[in-house]
Short mmCIF file of C-alpha atoms in Angstrom, two decimals:
data_model
loop_
_atom_site.label_atom_id
_atom_site.label_comp_id
_atom_site.label_asym_id
_atom_site.label_seq_id
_atom_site.Cartn_x
_atom_site.Cartn_y
_atom_site.Cartn_z
CA ILE A 7 138.44 98.62 95.62
CA HIS A 8 135.48 100.46 94.16
CA ARG A 9 134.84 103.83 95.74
CA PRO A 10 131.65 104.57 97.65
CA SER A 11 129.13 106.67 95.76
CA SER A 12 129.15 110.45 95.74
CA ASP A 13 126.93 111.73 98.56
CA CYS A 14 125.26 114.32 96.36
CA LEU A 15 124.69 112.22 93.24
CA TYR A 16 123.30 109.24 95.10
CA MET A 17 122.11 110.75 98.35
CA ARG A 18 119.76 108.33 100.10
CA ARG A 19 120.98 108.80 103.68
CA PRO A 20 120.92 111.72 106.12
CA SER A 21 124.12 113.49 107.06
CA LYS A 22 125.72 112.56 110.36
CA ASN A 23 125.96 116.11 111.70
CA THR A 24 122.67 117.89 111.30
CA SER A 25 121.07 120.57 113.41
CA HIS A 26 117.69 119.72 114.96
CA LYS A 27 116.43 123.26 114.33
CA LEU A 28 115.65 124.02 110.68
CA SER A 29 116.27 127.42 109.14
CA ALA A 30 113.29 129.25 107.65
CA ASP A 31 114.26 128.21 104.12
CA SER A 32 114.77 124.57 105.14
CA GLN A 33 111.42 124.48 106.94
CA ARG A 34 109.72 126.03 103.90
CA LEU A 35 111.23 123.39 101.60
CA ALA A 36 110.06 120.60 103.89
CA THR A 37 106.55 122.06 104.15
CA LEU A 38 106.22 122.49 100.37
CA ALA A 39 107.41 118.91 99.75
CA GLN A 40 104.85 117.58 102.23
CA ALA A 41 102.13 119.66 100.60
CA LEU A 42 103.16 118.35 97.18
CA ILE A 43 102.64 114.70 98.08
CA GLN A 44 99.28 115.51 99.71
CA ALA A 45 97.95 117.29 96.59
CA ALA A 46 94.61 115.93 95.39
CA SER A 47 94.82 117.19 91.80
CA ARG A 48 97.41 117.82 89.12
CA LEU A 49 96.68 121.58 89.24
CA GLU A 50 97.42 121.68 92.97
CA GLU A 51 100.49 119.52 92.45
CA ARG A 52 101.88 121.87 89.80
CA ASN A 53 101.25 124.87 92.03
CA TRP A 54 103.33 123.37 94.85
CA GLU A 55 106.02 122.35 92.34
CA ARG A 56 106.28 125.91 91.04
CA GLN A 57 106.73 127.26 94.55
CA LEU A 58 109.37 124.62 95.26
CA ASP A 59 111.18 125.43 92.01
CA VAL A 60 111.32 129.15 92.79
CA LEU A 61 112.75 128.59 96.28
CA LEU A 62 115.17 125.88 95.17
CA ARG A 63 116.59 127.98 92.34
CA LYS A 64 117.09 130.91 94.69
CA LEU A 65 118.98 128.70 97.14
CA LEU A 66 121.01 127.00 94.40
CA LYS A 67 121.93 130.31 92.78
CA ASN A 68 123.17 131.64 96.13
CA ASP A 69 125.04 128.37 96.90
CA HIS A 70 122.90 127.61 99.97
CA GLN A 71 123.36 123.86 99.68
CA ASP A 72 123.26 123.49 103.47
CA SER A 73 119.63 124.68 103.60
CA ILE A 74 118.61 122.06 101.02
CA ASP A 75 120.57 119.29 102.75
CA ALA A 76 118.99 120.11 106.11
CA ALA A 77 115.48 119.82 104.64
CA LEU A 78 116.35 116.53 102.96
CA ASP A 79 117.82 115.14 106.18
CA HIS A 80 114.72 116.17 108.12
CA LEU A 81 112.33 114.59 105.63
CA PHE A 82 114.37 111.42 105.35
CA LYS A 83 113.77 110.82 109.04
CA GLN A 84 110.16 112.02 109.08
CA GLU A 85 108.43 111.26 105.77
CA SER A 86 110.09 109.25 102.99
CA ASP A 87 107.56 110.19 100.28
CA ALA A 88 108.15 113.90 100.90
CA TYR A 89 111.91 113.25 100.92
CA ASP A 90 111.68 111.60 97.50
CA ALA A 91 109.58 114.49 96.18
CA LEU A 92 112.03 117.12 97.41
CA MET A 93 114.99 115.15 96.06
CA GLU A 94 113.35 114.89 92.65
CA CYS A 95 112.60 118.63 92.58
CA THR A 96 116.13 119.50 93.74
CA GLU A 97 117.74 117.38 91.06
CA ALA A 98 115.47 118.86 88.38
CA ALA A 99 116.21 122.42 89.51
CA SER A 100 119.97 121.85 89.40
CA GLU A 101 120.21 119.89 86.12
CA SER A 102 117.74 121.97 84.06
CA CYS A 103 116.75 125.59 83.55
CA GLN A 104 114.97 128.04 81.28
CA LEU A 105 116.91 130.86 79.63
CA GLU A 106 115.88 133.66 77.28
CA HIS A 107 117.96 134.01 74.11
CA GLU A 108 117.22 136.62 71.43
CA GLY A 109 113.78 137.16 72.90
CA VAL A 110 112.85 133.45 72.87
CA LEU A 111 112.56 131.23 75.96
CA HIS A 112 114.61 128.02 75.84
CA ASP A 113 114.74 124.86 77.95
CA ALA A 114 118.16 123.52 78.87
CA LEU A 115 119.09 120.13 80.34
CA LEU A 116 122.39 118.77 81.60
CA VAL A 117 122.94 115.33 80.06
CA ALA A 118 125.45 112.67 81.05
CA MET A 119 126.73 109.94 78.72
CA PRO A 120 127.82 107.01 80.94
CA ILE A 121 130.74 104.84 79.85
CA LEU A 122 131.42 101.58 81.68
CA ALA A 123 135.12 100.68 81.52
CA TRP A 124 137.18 97.81 82.93
CA THR A 125 140.86 96.96 82.62
CA ARG A 126 143.94 95.55 84.34
CA PHE A 127 145.70 98.82 83.61
CA SER A 128 144.49 102.40 84.13
CA ILE A 129 141.27 104.08 83.01
CA ALA A 130 141.90 107.51 81.53
CA SER A 131 140.08 110.68 82.58
CA GLY A 132 140.47 114.41 82.12
CA PRO A 133 140.70 116.64 79.02
CA ILE A 134 140.22 115.12 75.57
CA PRO A 135 141.25 116.55 72.16
CA ALA A 136 138.97 119.13 70.57
CA GLU A 137 138.59 117.01 67.43
CA ALA A 138 137.36 114.07 69.53
CA THR A 139 134.78 116.34 71.19
CA ALA A 140 133.63 117.60 67.78
CA THR A 141 133.25 114.06 66.41
CA LEU A 142 131.35 112.81 69.45
CA SER A 143 129.14 115.91 69.39
CA ALA A 144 128.23 115.17 65.77
CA HIS A 145 127.27 111.57 66.61
CA PHE A 146 125.33 112.73 69.67
CA HIS A 147 123.36 115.23 67.60
CA ALA A 148 122.72 112.72 64.81
CA HIS A 149 121.53 109.81 66.95
CA ILE A 150 120.29 111.20 70.29
CA LEU A 151 118.98 114.74 69.81
CA ALA A 152 115.81 116.07 68.23
CA PRO A 153 116.55 117.86 64.92
CA ASN A 154 116.04 121.41 66.23
CA ALA A 155 117.87 120.94 69.54
CA LYS A 156 121.27 122.49 70.17
CA MET A 157 124.04 121.21 72.41
CA VAL A 158 127.53 121.83 73.71
CA MET A 159 129.79 119.08 75.05
CA ALA A 160 132.53 119.50 77.64
CA SER A 161 135.95 118.44 76.29
CA ALA A 162 136.68 115.95 79.07
CA LEU A 163 136.09 112.45 80.32
CA PHE A 164 134.82 112.83 83.90
CA SER A 165 135.30 110.32 86.68
CA ILE A 166 132.92 110.42 89.65
CA ASP A 167 135.54 112.39 91.59
CA GLN A 168 135.58 115.07 88.87
CA LEU A 169 131.83 115.64 88.57
CA PRO A 170 130.09 118.55 90.33
CA ARG A 171 129.95 117.58 94.00
CA THR A 172 126.75 119.33 95.12
CA HIS A 173 123.42 120.37 93.67
CA ALA A 174 124.58 124.00 93.81
CA GLU A 175 127.71 123.16 91.81
CA THR A 176 125.59 121.23 89.31
CA TYR A 177 123.28 124.23 88.97
CA ALA A 178 126.21 126.58 88.24
CA PHE A 179 127.70 124.12 85.73
CA THR A 180 124.35 123.74 83.94
CA GLN A 181 123.80 127.51 83.73
CA ARG A 182 127.30 128.12 82.36
CA MET A 183 127.02 125.35 79.76
CA ALA A 184 123.51 126.43 78.71
CA GLN A 185 124.65 129.99 78.02
CA THR A 186 127.49 128.61 75.92
CA ALA A 187 125.15 126.34 73.93
CA LEU A 188 122.65 129.10 73.15
CA LYS A 189 125.28 131.62 72.11
CA GLY A 190 127.09 129.08 69.95
CA ILE A 191 130.50 130.03 71.35
CA THR A 192 133.41 127.69 71.92
CA LEU A 193 133.48 126.14 75.37
CA LYS A 194 136.63 126.81 77.31
CA PRO A 195 138.66 123.67 78.12
CA PRO A 196 138.08 122.43 81.70
CA THR A 197 140.46 123.60 84.39
CA GLN A 198 142.71 121.14 86.17
CA ALA A 199 140.44 118.38 87.48
CA PRO A 200 141.03 116.42 90.69
CA GLU A 201 142.99 113.22 90.21
CA THR A 202 141.04 110.00 90.38
CA ALA A 203 142.37 106.82 91.95
CA PRO A 204 142.87 103.82 89.65
CA PHE A 205 140.16 101.16 89.69
CA LEU A 206 139.77 97.91 87.80
CA ALA A 207 136.23 98.82 86.75
CA ASP A 208 134.87 102.33 86.82
CA THR A 209 132.53 104.77 85.10
CA ARG A 210 133.50 107.69 82.93
CA TYR A 211 131.09 110.37 81.77
CA LEU A 212 130.83 112.78 78.89
CA LEU A 213 128.72 115.82 79.83
CA ALA A 214 126.69 118.06 77.57
CA VAL A 215 123.92 120.63 77.88
CA VAL A 216 121.05 120.30 75.42
CA THR A 217 118.77 123.25 74.60
CA ALA A 218 115.56 123.72 72.63
CA VAL A 219 112.84 126.34 72.37
CA THR A 220 110.56 125.83 75.36
CA GLY A 221 107.95 123.19 74.58
CA GLU A 222 109.91 121.61 71.74
CA PRO A 223 111.49 118.14 72.08
CA LEU A 224 115.07 117.66 73.20
CA PHE A 225 115.54 114.01 72.22
CA ARG A 226 114.94 112.02 69.06
CA TRP A 227 112.52 109.60 70.73
CA GLN A 228 110.26 112.51 71.72
CA VAL A 229 109.75 113.40 68.07
CA SER A 230 108.38 110.04 67.00
CA ALA A 231 106.71 109.20 70.35
CA ASP A 232 107.94 105.66 69.67
CA LEU A 233 109.25 103.90 72.78
CA GLY A 234 111.40 101.66 70.61
CA GLU A 235 113.29 104.74 69.39
CA ARG A 236 115.18 104.88 72.69
CA ASP A 237 116.62 101.43 72.01
CA ASN A 238 117.42 102.43 68.43
CA ALA A 239 119.17 105.56 69.67
CA LEU A 240 121.31 103.53 72.09
CA THR A 241 122.21 101.04 69.34
CA GLN A 242 123.28 103.81 66.97
CA TRP A 243 125.18 105.62 69.74
CA ASN A 244 127.12 102.45 70.51
CA THR A 245 127.82 101.76 66.84
CA GLN A 246 129.03 105.24 65.97
CA ALA A 247 130.47 106.65 69.21
CA LEU A 248 132.10 103.57 70.76
CA PRO A 249 135.08 103.37 68.32
CA ASN A 250 135.87 107.03 69.02
CA ILE A 251 135.55 106.62 72.79
CA ALA A 252 137.68 103.45 72.68
CA ARG A 253 140.58 105.53 71.37
CA LEU A 254 140.27 107.72 74.49
CA LEU A 255 140.32 104.68 76.80
CA PRO A 256 143.12 102.40 75.51
CA GLY A 257 143.37 98.92 77.00
CA CYS A 258 139.81 99.00 78.35
CA GLY A 259 136.69 96.96 77.79
CA ILE A 260 133.87 99.45 77.19
CA GLU A 261 130.09 99.58 77.20
CA LEU A 262 128.05 102.71 76.52
CA LEU A 263 124.76 103.40 78.28
CA LEU A 264 121.98 105.62 76.97
CA PRO A 265 122.71 109.35 77.42
CA GLU A 266 120.08 110.75 79.78
CA ALA A 267 119.41 113.52 82.28
CA TYR A 268 122.42 113.99 84.55
CA PHE A 269 121.33 112.43 87.85
CA VAL A 270 119.48 109.49 86.31
CA ALA A 271 122.42 108.71 84.02
CA CYS A 272 124.97 108.91 86.83
CA ARG A 273 122.96 106.59 89.06
CA GLU A 274 122.45 104.16 86.21
CA GLY A 275 126.17 104.19 85.44
CA ASP A 276 127.05 103.43 89.03
CA LYS A 277 124.48 100.62 89.16
CA GLN A 278 125.66 99.02 85.95
CA ILE A 279 129.37 99.13 86.87
CA ARG A 280 128.77 96.88 89.90
CA PRO A 281 128.79 93.53 88.04
CA ALA A 282 131.84 94.62 86.03
CA SER A 283 133.65 95.41 89.30
CA ILE A 284 133.26 91.83 90.52
CA ARG A 285 134.24 90.29 87.17
CA ALA A 286 137.27 92.58 86.90
CA ALA A 287 138.33 91.79 90.47
CA VAL A 288 138.30 88.02 89.89
CA HIS A 289 140.07 88.40 86.53
CA TYR A 290 142.72 90.60 88.09
CA LEU A 291 143.33 88.35 91.10
CA THR A 292 143.54 85.10 89.15
CA HIS A 293 146.09 86.59 86.75
CA THR A 294 148.10 88.59 89.29
CA LEU A 295 148.25 85.88 91.95
CA ASN A 296 148.44 83.04 89.40
CA VAL A 297 145.56 81.13 90.99
CA GLU A 298 142.31 79.60 89.76
CA ALA A 299 139.04 81.31 90.67
CA SER A 300 138.16 78.22 92.74
CA GLU A 301 141.20 79.00 94.91
CA LEU A 302 139.72 82.35 95.94
CA GLN A 303 137.43 82.94 98.92
CA ALA A 304 134.78 85.68 98.79
CA ILE A 305 133.50 87.23 102.04
CA ILE A 306 130.34 89.35 101.90
CA GLY A 307 129.42 91.89 104.57
CA SER A 308 126.38 94.18 104.89
CA PHE A 309 127.21 97.79 105.78
CA GLY A 310 125.05 100.69 106.92
CA GLU A 311 125.02 103.89 108.92
CA GLU A 312 124.50 103.23 112.62
CA SER A 313 121.61 105.75 112.68
CA THR A 314 119.46 103.88 110.13
CA ASP A 315 118.19 100.96 112.24
CA GLY A 316 120.09 98.22 110.48
CA ARG A 317 119.21 99.32 106.94
CA VAL A 318 121.83 98.16 104.42
CA ASP A 319 123.58 100.92 102.45
CA GLU A 320 126.01 98.69 100.59
CA TYR A 321 127.68 95.30 100.47
CA ARG A 322 131.44 95.01 100.64
CA ILE A 323 132.97 91.92 99.10
CA SER A 324 136.41 90.84 100.33
CA PHE A 325 138.67 88.40 98.52
CA THR A 326 141.24 86.13 100.12
CA ARG A 327 143.11 83.07 98.95
CA VAL A 328 141.69 79.82 100.29
CA ASN A 329 143.39 78.89 103.60
CA ASP A 330 144.94 82.37 103.82
CA PRO A 331 143.18 84.83 106.18
CA ASP A 332 144.60 88.02 104.60
CA VAL A 333 142.16 90.13 102.58
CA VAL A 334 143.95 90.91 99.32
CA TYR A 335 141.24 92.84 97.51
CA GLY A 336 137.76 94.26 97.94
CA THR A 337 134.93 95.87 96.03
CA VAL A 338 131.79 97.79 97.05
CA TRP A 339 128.24 97.07 95.84
CA PRO A 340 126.15 100.14 96.79
CA LEU A 341 122.37 99.91 97.04
CA TYR A 342 119.96 102.45 95.56
CA GLY A 343 116.36 103.49 96.11
CA GLU A 344 114.07 100.49 96.32
CA GLU A 345 117.02 98.10 96.57
CA ASP A 346 117.86 99.02 100.16
CA ASP A 347 114.22 98.61 101.19
CA ALA A 348 114.01 95.21 99.49
CA GLU A 349 117.19 94.04 101.21
CA LEU A 350 115.49 94.15 104.60
CA GLN A 351 113.57 91.06 103.52
CA TYR A 352 116.73 89.08 102.80
CA ARG A 353 118.85 89.85 105.84
CA SER A 354 117.99 86.52 107.48
CA VAL A 355 118.74 84.39 104.39
CA GLU A 356 122.00 82.49 104.83
CA VAL A 357 124.32 81.34 102.09
CA PRO A 358 123.84 77.55 101.73
CA SER A 359 126.37 75.46 103.62
CA ASP A 360 127.28 73.77 100.35
CA PRO A 361 129.95 76.11 98.91
CA VAL A 362 128.59 75.66 95.39
CA ILE A 363 125.77 78.17 95.01
CA SER A 364 122.63 76.71 93.48
CA VAL A 365 121.69 78.23 90.12
CA ASP A 366 118.07 77.22 90.72
CA VAL A 367 117.49 79.85 93.42
CA GLU A 368 115.13 82.57 92.24
CA ARG A 369 117.23 85.74 92.14
CA LYS A 370 115.34 88.75 93.36
CA SER A 371 117.73 90.67 95.58
CA PRO A 372 121.14 92.30 95.14
CA ILE A 373 122.72 89.68 97.44
CA GLU A 374 121.48 86.94 95.15
CA GLU A 375 122.84 88.82 92.14
CA ILE A 376 126.24 89.04 93.85
CA LEU A 377 126.20 85.32 94.60
CA ALA A 378 125.28 84.52 91.00
CA LEU A 379 128.10 86.70 89.68
CA LEU A 380 130.66 85.03 91.94
CA GLU A 381 129.45 81.64 90.75
CA GLU A 382 129.63 82.79 87.13
CA CYS A 383 133.24 83.87 87.73
CA GLY A 384 134.14 80.49 89.27
CA VAL A 385 134.37 81.62 92.90
CA VAL A 386 132.69 78.76 94.78
CA ASN A 387 133.97 79.49 98.29
CA VAL A 388 131.64 82.15 99.70
CA LYS A 389 131.16 83.35 103.27
CA ARG A 390 128.41 85.80 104.19
CA HIS A 391 128.35 87.58 107.55
CA LEU A 392 124.78 88.23 108.68
CA GLU A 393 125.57 91.12 111.02
CA CYS A 394 125.42 94.70 109.72
CA PHE A 395 128.81 96.41 109.94
CA PRO A 396 129.34 100.16 110.43
CA MET A 397 130.52 102.17 107.41
CA GLU A 398 134.19 102.33 108.42
CA PHE A 399 137.07 103.64 106.30
CA CYS A 400 140.84 103.75 106.67
CA ASP A 401 141.86 106.84 108.65
CA ASP A 402 145.03 107.27 106.57
CA CYS A 403 143.91 106.75 102.96
CA GLY A 404 140.11 106.89 103.20
CA THR A 405 139.48 103.56 101.44
CA PRO A 406 136.74 101.24 102.75
CA LEU A 407 137.57 98.58 105.33
CA TYR A 408 136.51 95.04 104.45
CA PRO A 409 135.37 92.06 106.55
CA ASP A 410 137.67 89.07 106.96
CA MET A 411 136.57 85.54 107.83
CA ASN A 412 136.45 86.45 111.55
CA ALA A 413 134.18 89.48 110.96
CA GLU A 414 137.02 91.92 111.67
CA LEU A 415 137.20 95.01 109.44
CA VAL A 416 140.60 95.24 107.77
CA HIS A 417 142.48 97.04 105.03
CA ALA A 418 142.70 95.13 101.73
CA GLU A 419 146.38 94.66 100.83
CA MET A 420 147.92 92.73 97.97
CA PRO A 421 150.72 90.37 99.15
CA GLU A 422 154.30 91.63 99.06
CA ASP A 423 155.27 89.01 96.48
CA ALA A 424 152.60 90.20 94.00
CA PRO A 425 154.04 91.43 90.68
CA VAL A 426 155.24 95.02 90.62
CA GLY A 427 152.54 97.42 89.49
CA SER A 428 149.61 95.42 90.82
CA THR A 429 149.46 96.82 94.35
CA HIS A 430 148.67 100.43 93.37
CA LEU A 431 145.10 99.58 92.42
CA HIS A 432 142.63 100.49 95.16
#
């Protein structure tokens, strides 16, 4: 069962418990964000951005995440454009900085290298050998970075659970890594990271901070100003880095995405793992239960916070065996940015009564992508509930609850007669 997204990394919803009265700092953030989107010139825009940056960095440095969250919550309810502007500025302030080193001002950026992995076994995470870090750093510098840029890579494979949890934590991590990169000292190995639950398909991340003299390029494609260089960089990164990463993730299918700024890369990794989660689920169930894909039933439910007027936050896909009501497995398909807005147009579209999904339907929405993936995997029995379910989780273990055929939310449980070792996967 794929975990829900990290609230900080993918925040697109207000918190449940927010005060109606904003603090002075929260009100100032909201006001500056509103002024930013009303700016009539680039000069005015940059002036508001500078004021936002100064206040955000002060709050991040002092770990006042609650003040930032309150402003975001307020704007989400009041003015979506200002919310997006504040979110963008907050992410930029926490994943990048400017530092002086030997009398010269440098830019620094936290970069994530997303790795999509899928398996019937376990996906490794945590510390990696120093020689592996050195090899991957060399490939990263050769194929991704501008010639004069410097970098330092953390010696670990991070799961979502092990990434910085808030913007303030991201800010502190970026600052610490940037100082290390500029001074050219050896990065201390990461401390004991939280354990991550096993999933059939999941993302792993390598993290690095890249630095360059302010105004100089950080990435190779900035040097040539050739848009095709990004694709070339990704091709070379896959060719050179993938064999080394594969040794860190034994028994896994792997795909590398383009290393990019931290928040963008993490969101892209979580988007791109969604199709792999469905394919891995069907593969796992057919082999573990010794059934054909056509003997599985998929049940799709829309889920959202009760305070968001029926807006869909994610789809949860349950799997049962045909003619057996018990939900044996489930996976989550979260929605991001424009996707949740677009989904409002498709809420009234029913799955055709014919269980075989037509391949001629124009696929524009996430629900249609899910249906196409199920068809591709051979799952022809599909039920979609049109109601929007509340975002409920198991009180004991915290995993999502999934819809059954009767629209009841239940815990996904593999049958007792399933082979030993298959029921531990969430």
